[in-house]
């Protein structure tokens, strides 16, 4: 009987081991080493523009079925930091605390000691709170919520146009507001109101008074990328469309906070760029990339020398023509990409100061995502030491967090 039990136990362990994704391998298509950072299925990294790294760069914040955990990037040890269902906001750039909301309260927890603090309560004016983030010096919360004092102003979609799944919220014209909470005094300030679908809230990584947000909706209908100061002044459109069906989106800050980068297509599904605007000078730089290199999200290394992309699935914009027809063969590429920016050579003569600097990406495939289901967005980020690109994937079934080494094995 004992031998039967031992045999059954051994078989169970063998089957369990076979079902677990590998902890490390070299991608046979690319020659790059990939490691699995997470040990528990269902572990998920944060959205691509949410800061997820500790202040010392040694830990990565993730969510799992238990709450919030921190993975040591050197040892891959996972430390459960917060228990229970929460909404993760961002890791503070100054303290390294993880900020999150639970039941209408904003908390911050030390990643090392697990000591938690109640930072503020979601103000009654903000209802359920909406999107919330923390500024660079951790003195202020910034949020988006329905405006209780506003009036709905519905929109009519363009005749003959299809806006897809984003159209209903765009057309609703619900009143929205941007608000701030001073973490020292607790004061609430409504700083901006509008009837656009306000979304994609983020703060500059270096300027504590600069907010970026978007006008969500069908991308070819909206002027999407905006910045504004925390006192409500300086509203500024980052990209002004120049042609029909041009789209710009999935915006993010450079590591030094000097540039706003975004996915640009001129027009939709035709010519692909990663475009940036210098916030101080207004100078624009566009890097061209091939259709099969288009990615759901891009990101940039801390020093600006490298970009990354997470590719796109069969339903992506790169797999379709501008009129929405599926391309045959498909145009999407299911890879984790590394991009090295190169400026194009040309005349230095300028008869206008607002000319766009043009370059292109030298691309390298790092990880095959042929078996990844893009209903889960990989959301690439660079590790603080710029040696790894971190992403999440379901390529083996359950969701796990992985990292690929930038230097070829």
mmCIF file of C-alpha atoms in Angstrom:
data_model
loop_
_atom_site.group_PDB
_atom_site.id
_atom_site.type_symbol
_atom_site.label_atom_id
_atom_site.label_comp_id
_atom_site.label_asym_id
_atom_site.label_seq_id
_atom_site.Cartn_x
_atom_site.Cartn_y
_atom_site.Cartn_z
ATOM 1 C CA UNK A 1 0.000 0.000 0.000
ATOM 2 C CA UNK A 2 2.824 2.354 0.953
ATOM 3 C CA UNK A 3 4.560 1.738 -2.375
ATOM 4 C CA UNK A 4 1.324 2.474 -4.245
ATOM 5 C CA UNK A 5 0.924 5.747 -2.376
ATOM 6 C CA UNK A 6 4.525 6.734 -3.082
ATOM 7 C CA UNK A 7 4.077 5.855 -6.748
ATOM 8 C CA UNK A 8 0.881 7.935 -6.929
ATOM 9 C CA UNK A 9 2.577 10.854 -5.177
ATOM 10 C CA UNK A 10 5.559 10.668 -7.527
ATOM 11 C CA UNK A 11 3.311 10.537 -10.584
ATOM 12 C CA UNK A 12 1.337 13.546 -9.336
ATOM 13 C CA UNK A 13 4.553 15.503 -8.845
ATOM 14 C CA UNK A 14 5.773 14.513 -12.304
ATOM 15 C CA UNK A 15 2.525 15.608 -13.946
ATOM 16 C CA UNK A 16 2.630 18.867 -11.972
ATOM 17 C CA UNK A 17 6.213 19.511 -13.063
ATOM 18 C CA UNK A 18 5.306 18.795 -16.674
ATOM 19 C CA UNK A 19 2.429 21.269 -16.504
ATOM 20 C CA UNK A 20 4.589 24.080 -15.121
ATOM 21 C CA UNK A 21 6.238 26.384 -17.693
ATOM 22 C CA UNK A 22 10.026 26.174 -17.813
ATOM 23 C CA UNK A 23 11.863 28.434 -15.398
ATOM 24 C CA UNK A 24 14.504 29.297 -18.004
ATOM 25 C CA UNK A 25 15.197 28.599 -21.667
ATOM 26 C CA UNK A 26 16.877 30.000 -24.750
ATOM 27 C CA UNK A 27 14.364 30.961 -27.430
ATOM 28 C CA UNK A 28 15.294 28.737 -30.400
ATOM 29 C CA UNK A 29 14.146 31.371 -32.895
ATOM 30 C CA UNK A 30 16.106 34.268 -31.436
ATOM 31 C CA UNK A 31 18.938 32.947 -29.263
ATOM 32 C CA UNK A 32 17.881 35.104 -26.307
ATOM 33 C CA UNK A 33 17.570 33.763 -22.768
ATOM 34 C CA UNK A 34 14.106 33.929 -21.209
ATOM 35 C CA UNK A 35 13.371 33.408 -17.519
ATOM 36 C CA UNK A 36 10.102 32.938 -15.673
ATOM 37 C CA UNK A 37 9.977 35.435 -12.816
ATOM 38 C CA UNK A 38 6.705 34.240 -11.292
ATOM 39 C CA UNK A 39 6.188 30.926 -9.551
ATOM 40 C CA UNK A 40 2.417 31.003 -9.158
ATOM 41 C CA UNK A 41 0.007 30.763 -12.127
ATOM 42 C CA UNK A 42 -2.172 33.836 -12.508
ATOM 43 C CA UNK A 43 0.614 36.253 -11.611
ATOM 44 C CA UNK A 44 0.299 39.446 -13.654
ATOM 45 C CA UNK A 45 2.658 42.380 -14.189
ATOM 46 C CA UNK A 46 1.287 45.928 -14.201
ATOM 47 C CA UNK A 47 0.136 47.997 -17.174
ATOM 48 C CA UNK A 48 2.993 49.231 -19.343
ATOM 49 C CA UNK A 49 3.039 52.854 -18.099
ATOM 50 C CA UNK A 50 2.559 52.057 -14.380
ATOM 51 C CA UNK A 51 5.837 52.204 -12.495
ATOM 52 C CA UNK A 52 6.213 48.692 -11.051
ATOM 53 C CA UNK A 53 9.781 48.746 -9.722
ATOM 54 C CA UNK A 54 11.031 49.464 -6.219
ATOM 55 C CA UNK A 55 13.032 52.647 -5.684
ATOM 56 C CA UNK A 56 16.292 50.657 -5.547
ATOM 57 C CA UNK A 57 15.403 48.770 -8.752
ATOM 58 C CA UNK A 58 15.680 45.363 -7.083
ATOM 59 C CA UNK A 59 12.010 44.354 -6.933
ATOM 60 C CA UNK A 60 9.130 44.068 -9.390
ATOM 61 C CA UNK A 61 5.571 44.555 -8.157
ATOM 62 C CA UNK A 62 2.978 42.106 -9.512
ATOM 63 C CA UNK A 63 -0.535 41.004 -8.656
ATOM 64 C CA UNK A 64 -1.645 37.447 -7.949
ATOM 65 C CA UNK A 65 -4.741 35.725 -6.623
ATOM 66 C CA UNK A 66 -3.732 36.658 -3.059
ATOM 67 C CA UNK A 67 -3.198 40.402 -3.667
ATOM 68 C CA UNK A 68 0.096 42.209 -4.308
ATOM 69 C CA UNK A 69 3.520 40.568 -4.356
ATOM 70 C CA UNK A 70 7.079 41.748 -4.989
ATOM 71 C CA UNK A 71 9.502 39.583 -6.967
ATOM 72 C CA UNK A 72 13.224 39.929 -6.286
ATOM 73 C CA UNK A 73 14.712 40.317 -9.771
ATOM 74 C CA UNK A 74 18.005 38.671 -8.769
ATOM 75 C CA UNK A 75 16.694 35.627 -6.883
ATOM 76 C CA UNK A 76 13.139 35.406 -8.273
ATOM 77 C CA UNK A 77 11.875 34.990 -4.711
ATOM 78 C CA UNK A 78 8.300 36.237 -4.336
ATOM 79 C CA UNK A 79 7.219 38.156 -1.228
ATOM 80 C CA UNK A 80 3.488 38.584 -0.574
ATOM 81 C CA UNK A 81 3.185 42.272 0.360
ATOM 82 C CA UNK A 82 -0.584 42.867 0.501
ATOM 83 C CA UNK A 83 -3.310 40.302 1.088
ATOM 84 C CA UNK A 84 -6.742 40.625 -0.485
ATOM 85 C CA UNK A 85 -8.363 42.096 -3.552
ATOM 86 C CA UNK A 86 -7.080 45.619 -4.296
ATOM 87 C CA UNK A 87 -6.652 47.999 -7.210
ATOM 88 C CA UNK A 88 -2.937 48.688 -7.734
ATOM 89 C CA UNK A 89 -2.086 52.282 -8.674
ATOM 90 C CA UNK A 90 1.686 52.704 -8.957
ATOM 91 C CA UNK A 91 4.961 52.233 -7.100
ATOM 92 C CA UNK A 92 6.171 55.534 -5.680
ATOM 93 C CA UNK A 93 9.325 56.831 -7.334
ATOM 94 C CA UNK A 94 10.578 58.506 -4.156
ATOM 95 C CA UNK A 95 9.720 56.036 -1.364
ATOM 96 C CA UNK A 96 9.217 52.854 -3.372
ATOM 97 C CA UNK A 97 5.936 52.195 -1.529
ATOM 98 C CA UNK A 98 3.191 50.502 -3.492
ATOM 99 C CA UNK A 99 0.003 52.589 -3.701
ATOM 100 C CA UNK A 100 -3.390 50.923 -4.089
ATOM 101 C CA UNK A 101 -7.075 51.388 -3.328
ATOM 102 C CA UNK A 102 -9.432 49.166 -1.379
ATOM 103 C CA UNK A 103 -13.034 49.907 -0.429
ATOM 104 C CA UNK A 104 -12.762 53.624 -1.148
ATOM 105 C CA UNK A 105 -9.476 54.147 0.698
ATOM 106 C CA UNK A 106 -6.012 54.790 -0.775
ATOM 107 C CA UNK A 107 -3.178 52.968 0.980
ATOM 108 C CA UNK A 108 0.595 52.798 0.675
ATOM 109 C CA UNK A 109 2.621 49.786 1.805
ATOM 110 C CA UNK A 110 6.371 49.466 2.280
ATOM 111 C CA UNK A 111 7.656 46.663 0.040
ATOM 112 C CA UNK A 112 10.278 45.592 2.591
ATOM 113 C CA UNK A 113 8.538 45.870 5.964
ATOM 114 C CA UNK A 114 4.934 45.455 4.723
ATOM 115 C CA UNK A 115 3.965 48.376 6.965
ATOM 116 C CA UNK A 116 0.813 49.985 5.565
ATOM 117 C CA UNK A 117 -0.497 53.536 5.803
ATOM 118 C CA UNK A 118 -3.880 55.007 4.974
ATOM 119 C CA UNK A 119 -2.987 57.850 2.636
ATOM 120 C CA UNK A 120 -6.402 59.318 1.873
ATOM 121 C CA UNK A 121 -10.023 58.469 1.290
ATOM 122 C CA UNK A 122 -11.593 58.705 -2.132
ATOM 123 C CA UNK A 123 -13.522 62.018 -1.889
ATOM 124 C CA UNK A 124 -17.327 61.880 -2.070
ATOM 125 C CA UNK A 125 -17.239 64.133 -5.141
ATOM 126 C CA UNK A 126 -15.348 61.389 -7.003
ATOM 127 C CA UNK A 127 -17.957 58.701 -6.388
ATOM 128 C CA UNK A 128 -16.226 55.324 -6.654
ATOM 129 C CA UNK A 129 -12.915 57.084 -7.367
ATOM 130 C CA UNK A 130 -12.238 56.278 -11.025
ATOM 131 C CA UNK A 131 -8.617 56.218 -12.159
ATOM 132 C CA UNK A 132 -6.088 57.471 -9.589
ATOM 133 C CA UNK A 133 -2.314 57.875 -9.638
ATOM 134 C CA UNK A 134 0.475 59.471 -7.583
ATOM 135 C CA UNK A 135 2.794 62.288 -8.636
ATOM 136 C CA UNK A 136 6.589 62.112 -8.862
ATOM 137 C CA UNK A 137 7.393 63.375 -5.352
ATOM 138 C CA UNK A 138 4.442 61.554 -3.755
ATOM 139 C CA UNK A 139 2.829 64.696 -2.386
ATOM 140 C CA UNK A 140 -0.365 64.498 -4.417
ATOM 141 C CA UNK A 141 -2.967 62.087 -5.755
ATOM 142 C CA UNK A 142 -4.504 62.794 -9.147
ATOM 143 C CA UNK A 143 -7.730 61.199 -10.317
ATOM 144 C CA UNK A 144 -10.315 60.984 -13.069
ATOM 145 C CA UNK A 145 -13.972 60.538 -12.169
ATOM 146 C CA UNK A 146 -17.463 61.465 -13.384
ATOM 147 C CA UNK A 147 -18.169 65.139 -12.717
ATOM 148 C CA UNK A 148 -21.170 65.311 -10.345
ATOM 149 C CA UNK A 149 -21.854 68.908 -11.382
ATOM 150 C CA UNK A 150 -21.642 68.359 -15.129
ATOM 151 C CA UNK A 151 -24.292 67.632 -17.756
ATOM 152 C CA UNK A 152 -24.204 64.838 -20.315
ATOM 153 C CA UNK A 153 -23.579 66.025 -23.884
ATOM 154 C CA UNK A 154 -24.049 63.048 -26.248
ATOM 155 C CA UNK A 155 -22.147 62.887 -29.558
ATOM 156 C CA UNK A 156 -23.304 61.670 -32.949
ATOM 157 C CA UNK A 157 -20.809 59.362 -34.697
ATOM 158 C CA UNK A 158 -19.694 60.387 -38.215
ATOM 159 C CA UNK A 159 -22.081 59.195 -40.904
ATOM 160 C CA UNK A 160 -21.102 55.858 -42.368
ATOM 161 C CA UNK A 161 -18.270 55.333 -39.886
ATOM 162 C CA UNK A 162 -17.808 52.400 -37.550
ATOM 163 C CA UNK A 163 -16.237 53.070 -34.192
ATOM 164 C CA UNK A 164 -16.172 49.503 -32.915
ATOM 165 C CA UNK A 165 -16.368 48.640 -29.233
ATOM 166 C CA UNK A 166 -15.060 52.082 -28.178
ATOM 167 C CA UNK A 167 -17.886 53.983 -29.860
ATOM 168 C CA UNK A 168 -20.628 53.754 -27.170
ATOM 169 C CA UNK A 169 -18.524 55.322 -24.391
ATOM 170 C CA UNK A 170 -17.197 57.965 -26.795
ATOM 171 C CA UNK A 171 -20.734 58.850 -27.931
ATOM 172 C CA UNK A 172 -22.140 58.981 -24.395
ATOM 173 C CA UNK A 173 -20.632 62.409 -23.626
ATOM 174 C CA UNK A 174 -20.545 61.735 -19.883
ATOM 175 C CA UNK A 175 -19.194 64.694 -17.859
ATOM 176 C CA UNK A 176 -15.742 63.928 -16.460
ATOM 177 C CA UNK A 177 -13.353 65.734 -14.141
ATOM 178 C CA UNK A 178 -9.690 65.685 -13.231
ATOM 179 C CA UNK A 179 -9.072 66.235 -9.526
ATOM 180 C CA UNK A 180 -6.194 66.370 -7.054
ATOM 181 C CA UNK A 181 -5.815 65.492 -3.368
ATOM 182 C CA UNK A 182 -3.004 67.104 -1.393
ATOM 183 C CA UNK A 183 -1.516 64.308 0.716
ATOM 184 C CA UNK A 184 -0.367 66.704 3.445
ATOM 185 C CA UNK A 185 -3.602 68.638 3.927
ATOM 186 C CA UNK A 186 -6.154 66.262 2.390
ATOM 187 C CA UNK A 187 -7.565 69.115 0.289
ATOM 188 C CA UNK A 188 -9.610 68.155 -2.773
ATOM 189 C CA UNK A 189 -9.488 70.306 -5.910
ATOM 190 C CA UNK A 190 -11.403 69.854 -9.138
ATOM 191 C CA UNK A 191 -8.943 71.138 -11.744
ATOM 192 C CA UNK A 192 -10.522 70.371 -15.129
ATOM 193 C CA UNK A 193 -13.859 69.225 -16.571
ATOM 194 C CA UNK A 194 -14.923 67.992 -20.000
ATOM 195 C CA UNK A 195 -17.384 65.723 -21.790
ATOM 196 C CA UNK A 196 -14.751 63.640 -23.539
ATOM 197 C CA UNK A 197 -14.017 60.106 -22.423
ATOM 198 C CA UNK A 198 -11.068 61.006 -20.185
ATOM 199 C CA UNK A 199 -8.733 58.068 -19.673
ATOM 200 C CA UNK A 200 -5.152 56.681 -19.505
ATOM 201 C CA UNK A 201 -4.118 58.828 -16.557
ATOM 202 C CA UNK A 202 -0.405 59.095 -15.721
ATOM 203 C CA UNK A 203 2.032 61.489 -14.081
ATOM 204 C CA UNK A 204 5.418 62.692 -15.284
ATOM 205 C CA UNK A 205 8.190 60.599 -13.681
ATOM 206 C CA UNK A 206 10.129 63.780 -12.839
ATOM 207 C CA UNK A 207 7.750 66.777 -12.792
ATOM 208 C CA UNK A 208 5.345 66.476 -9.832
ATOM 209 C CA UNK A 209 3.004 69.033 -11.407
ATOM 210 C CA UNK A 210 2.523 67.518 -14.877
ATOM 211 C CA UNK A 211 -0.380 65.209 -15.748
ATOM 212 C CA UNK A 212 -0.911 63.300 -18.988
ATOM 213 C CA UNK A 213 -4.278 61.893 -20.003
ATOM 214 C CA UNK A 214 -6.099 60.914 -23.169
ATOM 215 C CA UNK A 215 -9.388 61.377 -24.944
ATOM 216 C CA UNK A 216 -10.402 57.761 -25.390
ATOM 217 C CA UNK A 217 -12.600 56.471 -28.174
ATOM 218 C CA UNK A 218 -12.135 55.243 -31.736
ATOM 219 C CA UNK A 219 -8.560 56.441 -32.229
ATOM 220 C CA UNK A 220 -9.132 57.859 -35.705
ATOM 221 C CA UNK A 221 -11.901 60.110 -34.329
ATOM 222 C CA UNK A 222 -10.105 61.698 -31.390
ATOM 223 C CA UNK A 223 -7.297 64.123 -30.634
ATOM 224 C CA UNK A 224 -6.030 61.752 -28.008
ATOM 225 C CA UNK A 225 -2.880 62.799 -26.122
ATOM 226 C CA UNK A 226 -3.013 65.745 -23.683
ATOM 227 C CA UNK A 227 -1.038 67.223 -20.802
ATOM 228 C CA UNK A 228 -2.143 69.633 -18.091
ATOM 229 C CA UNK A 229 -0.650 71.036 -14.885
ATOM 230 C CA UNK A 230 -1.942 70.010 -11.481
ATOM 231 C CA UNK A 231 -3.375 73.503 -10.940
ATOM 232 C CA UNK A 232 -5.532 73.124 -14.070
ATOM 233 C CA UNK A 233 -3.445 75.399 -16.304
ATOM 234 C CA UNK A 234 -1.490 74.686 -19.461
ATOM 235 C CA UNK A 235 -3.840 72.270 -21.243
ATOM 236 C CA UNK A 236 -1.850 71.105 -24.278
ATOM 237 C CA UNK A 237 -2.518 68.733 -27.172
ATOM 238 C CA UNK A 238 0.554 66.569 -27.828
ATOM 239 C CA UNK A 239 -0.300 65.504 -31.389
ATOM 240 C CA UNK A 240 -2.499 67.354 -33.849
ATOM 241 C CA UNK A 241 -3.764 65.116 -36.664
ATOM 242 C CA UNK A 242 -3.035 66.208 -40.227
ATOM 243 C CA UNK A 243 -4.958 63.619 -42.281
ATOM 244 C CA UNK A 244 -8.147 61.592 -42.209
ATOM 245 C CA UNK A 245 -7.942 58.350 -40.186
ATOM 246 C CA UNK A 246 -4.592 59.293 -38.627
ATOM 247 C CA UNK A 247 -4.248 57.808 -35.159
ATOM 248 C CA UNK A 248 -2.000 58.415 -32.148
ATOM 249 C CA UNK A 249 -2.227 56.606 -28.836
ATOM 250 C CA UNK A 250 -0.874 54.433 -26.016
ATOM 251 C CA UNK A 251 1.193 57.390 -24.913
ATOM 252 C CA UNK A 252 3.947 57.244 -22.287
ATOM 253 C CA UNK A 253 6.688 59.415 -20.787
ATOM 254 C CA UNK A 254 10.412 58.976 -21.332
ATOM 255 C CA UNK A 255 12.377 58.036 -18.215
ATOM 256 C CA UNK A 256 13.653 61.588 -17.755
ATOM 257 C CA UNK A 257 10.179 63.046 -18.263
ATOM 258 C CA UNK A 258 11.346 65.261 -21.116
ATOM 259 C CA UNK A 259 9.502 63.518 -23.950
ATOM 260 C CA UNK A 260 6.051 62.093 -24.566
ATOM 261 C CA UNK A 261 6.117 59.043 -26.880
ATOM 262 C CA UNK A 262 3.167 57.396 -28.631
ATOM 263 C CA UNK A 263 2.068 54.967 -31.329
ATOM 264 C CA UNK A 264 1.430 56.917 -34.565
ATOM 265 C CA UNK A 265 -0.117 55.651 -37.807
ATOM 266 C CA UNK A 266 -0.369 57.849 -40.917
ATOM 267 C CA UNK A 267 -3.087 56.859 -41.562
ATOM 268 C CA UNK A 268 -4.484 53.957 -39.555
ATOM 269 C CA UNK A 269 -3.075 50.538 -40.586
ATOM 270 C CA UNK A 270 -0.830 52.057 -43.263
ATOM 271 C CA UNK A 271 2.453 53.658 -42.152
ATOM 272 C CA UNK A 272 3.730 52.917 -38.652
ATOM 273 C CA UNK A 273 5.814 55.122 -36.337
ATOM 274 C CA UNK A 274 6.777 55.601 -32.721
ATOM 275 C CA UNK A 275 6.583 59.362 -32.376
ATOM 276 C CA UNK A 276 7.741 61.722 -29.666
ATOM 277 C CA UNK A 277 7.470 65.373 -28.741
ATOM 278 C CA UNK A 278 9.941 67.210 -26.514
ATOM 279 C CA UNK A 279 7.896 68.932 -23.825
ATOM 280 C CA UNK A 280 10.261 71.895 -23.450
ATOM 281 C CA UNK A 281 10.990 72.694 -27.104
ATOM 282 C CA UNK A 282 8.094 71.108 -28.989
ATOM 283 C CA UNK A 283 10.572 69.383 -31.322
ATOM 284 C CA UNK A 284 9.158 66.187 -32.841
ATOM 285 C CA UNK A 285 10.929 62.925 -33.626
ATOM 286 C CA UNK A 286 9.337 60.050 -35.529
ATOM 287 C CA UNK A 287 10.875 56.574 -35.798
ATOM 288 C CA UNK A 288 9.545 54.382 -38.583
ATOM 289 C CA UNK A 289 8.951 50.660 -38.123
ATOM 290 C CA UNK A 290 7.649 47.881 -40.355
ATOM 291 C CA UNK A 291 4.056 46.652 -40.264
ATOM 292 C CA UNK A 292 4.921 43.313 -38.653
ATOM 293 C CA UNK A 293 6.847 45.167 -35.920
ATOM 294 C CA UNK A 294 3.804 47.157 -34.819
ATOM 295 C CA UNK A 295 3.074 46.505 -31.146
ATOM 296 C CA UNK A 296 0.112 46.910 -28.840
ATOM 297 C CA UNK A 297 2.411 48.801 -26.472
ATOM 298 C CA UNK A 298 5.876 50.272 -26.706
ATOM 299 C CA UNK A 299 8.246 51.352 -23.987
ATOM 300 C CA UNK A 300 11.625 53.038 -23.663
ATOM 301 C CA UNK A 301 14.707 52.329 -21.547
ATOM 302 C CA UNK A 302 15.667 54.690 -18.741
ATOM 303 C CA UNK A 303 18.428 56.299 -20.808
ATOM 304 C CA UNK A 304 16.359 56.508 -24.018
ATOM 305 C CA UNK A 305 18.780 54.351 -26.019
ATOM 306 C CA UNK A 306 16.394 51.437 -26.615
ATOM 307 C CA UNK A 307 12.704 50.857 -27.214
ATOM 308 C CA UNK A 308 10.678 47.672 -26.849
ATOM 309 C CA UNK A 309 7.430 46.393 -28.322
ATOM 310 C CA UNK A 310 5.126 43.483 -27.527
ATOM 311 C CA UNK A 311 3.869 42.686 -31.035
ATOM 312 C CA UNK A 312 0.262 42.217 -32.051
ATOM 313 C CA UNK A 313 -2.212 39.382 -32.453
ATOM 314 C CA UNK A 314 -4.408 38.351 -35.404
ATOM 315 C CA UNK A 315 -7.045 40.954 -34.498
ATOM 316 C CA UNK A 316 -4.546 43.818 -34.349
ATOM 317 C CA UNK A 317 -4.559 46.953 -36.465
ATOM 318 C CA UNK A 318 -1.438 45.690 -38.269
ATOM 319 C CA UNK A 319 -3.289 42.591 -39.458
ATOM 320 C CA UNK A 320 -5.909 44.690 -41.272
ATOM 321 C CA UNK A 321 -6.046 47.093 -44.179
ATOM 322 C CA UNK A 322 -7.138 50.719 -43.591
ATOM 323 C CA UNK A 323 -10.715 49.760 -44.507
ATOM 324 C CA UNK A 324 -10.736 46.950 -41.949
ATOM 325 C CA UNK A 325 -10.183 43.929 -44.187
ATOM 326 C CA UNK A 326 -8.017 41.093 -42.862
ATOM 327 C CA UNK A 327 -4.708 40.924 -44.708
ATOM 328 C CA UNK A 328 -3.599 37.685 -46.356
ATOM 329 C CA UNK A 329 -0.912 36.944 -45.429
ATOM 330 C CA UNK A 330 -1.419 38.688 -42.074
ATOM 331 C CA UNK A 331 0.745 41.692 -41.299
ATOM 332 C CA UNK A 332 1.063 41.275 -37.543
ATOM 333 C CA UNK A 333 4.147 39.924 -35.809
ATOM 334 C CA UNK A 334 3.800 38.002 -32.537
ATOM 335 C CA UNK A 335 7.146 38.742 -30.872
ATOM 336 C CA UNK A 336 8.751 40.676 -28.069
ATOM 337 C CA UNK A 337 10.842 43.209 -30.001
ATOM 338 C CA UNK A 338 13.902 45.258 -29.173
ATOM 339 C CA UNK A 339 14.262 48.478 -31.170
ATOM 340 C CA UNK A 340 17.391 50.593 -31.457
ATOM 341 C CA UNK A 341 16.599 54.087 -32.804
ATOM 342 C CA UNK A 342 18.612 55.421 -35.748
ATOM 343 C CA UNK A 343 18.279 58.930 -37.159
ATOM 344 C CA UNK A 344 18.009 59.146 -40.950
ATOM 345 C CA UNK A 345 20.757 61.088 -42.714
ATOM 346 C CA UNK A 346 19.625 64.132 -44.649
ATOM 347 C CA UNK A 347 20.044 67.827 -45.211
ATOM 348 C CA UNK A 348 20.541 69.941 -42.090
ATOM 349 C CA UNK A 349 18.972 72.939 -43.846
ATOM 350 C CA UNK A 350 15.680 74.059 -42.305
ATOM 351 C CA UNK A 351 13.452 76.708 -43.791
ATOM 352 C CA UNK A 352 10.917 76.056 -41.028
ATOM 353 C CA UNK A 353 11.692 75.417 -37.372
ATOM 354 C CA UNK A 354 8.893 72.910 -36.877
ATOM 355 C CA UNK A 355 10.213 70.222 -39.229
ATOM 356 C CA UNK A 356 9.989 66.686 -37.857
ATOM 357 C CA UNK A 357 13.192 64.731 -37.250
ATOM 358 C CA UNK A 358 12.835 61.347 -38.943
ATOM 359 C CA UNK A 359 14.502 58.081 -38.041
ATOM 360 C CA UNK A 360 13.860 54.368 -38.031
ATOM 361 C CA UNK A 361 14.134 51.388 -35.740
ATOM 362 C CA UNK A 362 16.711 48.656 -36.123
ATOM 363 C CA UNK A 363 14.678 45.759 -34.789
ATOM 364 C CA UNK A 364 15.569 42.491 -33.137
ATOM 365 C CA UNK A 365 13.186 39.698 -32.201
ATOM 366 C CA UNK A 366 13.703 38.551 -28.620
ATOM 367 C CA UNK A 367 10.899 36.089 -27.803
ATOM 368 C CA UNK A 368 8.402 34.255 -29.984
ATOM 369 C CA UNK A 369 4.808 34.867 -28.919
ATOM 370 C CA UNK A 370 3.375 32.532 -31.550
ATOM 371 C CA UNK A 371 1.469 30.655 -28.818
ATOM 372 C CA UNK A 372 0.436 33.776 -26.890
ATOM 373 C CA UNK A 373 -3.240 34.779 -26.869
ATOM 374 C CA UNK A 374 -3.340 38.553 -27.281
ATOM 375 C CA UNK A 375 -6.548 38.867 -25.308
ATOM 376 C CA UNK A 376 -3.872 39.317 -22.619
ATOM 377 C CA UNK A 377 -1.632 42.264 -23.482
ATOM 378 C CA UNK A 378 2.060 41.501 -22.770
ATOM 379 C CA UNK A 379 2.840 45.078 -21.592
ATOM 380 C CA UNK A 380 6.620 45.336 -21.946
ATOM 381 C CA UNK A 381 8.840 47.276 -19.525
ATOM 382 C CA UNK A 382 12.613 47.602 -19.201
ATOM 383 C CA UNK A 383 14.210 46.462 -15.956
ATOM 384 C CA UNK A 384 15.898 49.368 -14.126
ATOM 385 C CA UNK A 385 19.365 48.031 -15.040
ATOM 386 C CA UNK A 386 18.271 47.920 -18.714
ATOM 387 C CA UNK A 387 19.470 44.318 -19.088
ATOM 388 C CA UNK A 388 16.025 42.700 -19.325
ATOM 389 C CA UNK A 389 12.615 43.303 -20.853
ATOM 390 C CA UNK A 390 9.790 42.167 -18.566
ATOM 391 C CA UNK A 391 6.423 41.029 -19.908
ATOM 392 C CA UNK A 392 3.455 38.846 -19.064
ATOM 393 C CA UNK A 393 2.263 35.971 -21.209
ATOM 394 C CA UNK A 394 -0.122 33.025 -21.424
ATOM 395 C CA UNK A 395 2.027 31.202 -23.994
ATOM 396 C CA UNK A 396 2.043 28.105 -21.763
ATOM 397 C CA UNK A 397 -1.600 28.439 -20.691
ATOM 398 C CA UNK A 398 -1.777 30.188 -17.289
ATOM 399 C CA UNK A 399 -0.554 33.761 -17.062
ATOM 400 C CA UNK A 400 2.998 34.226 -15.792
ATOM 401 C CA UNK A 401 5.532 37.052 -15.699
ATOM 402 C CA UNK A 402 8.688 36.573 -17.766
ATOM 403 C CA UNK A 403 11.862 38.490 -18.594
ATOM 404 C CA UNK A 404 14.068 38.214 -21.672
ATOM 405 C CA UNK A 405 17.730 39.113 -21.617
ATOM 406 C CA UNK A 406 18.607 41.874 -24.073
ATOM 407 C CA UNK A 407 22.124 40.571 -24.672
ATOM 408 C CA UNK A 408 21.989 37.431 -26.806
ATOM 409 C CA UNK A 409 22.835 34.247 -24.918
#
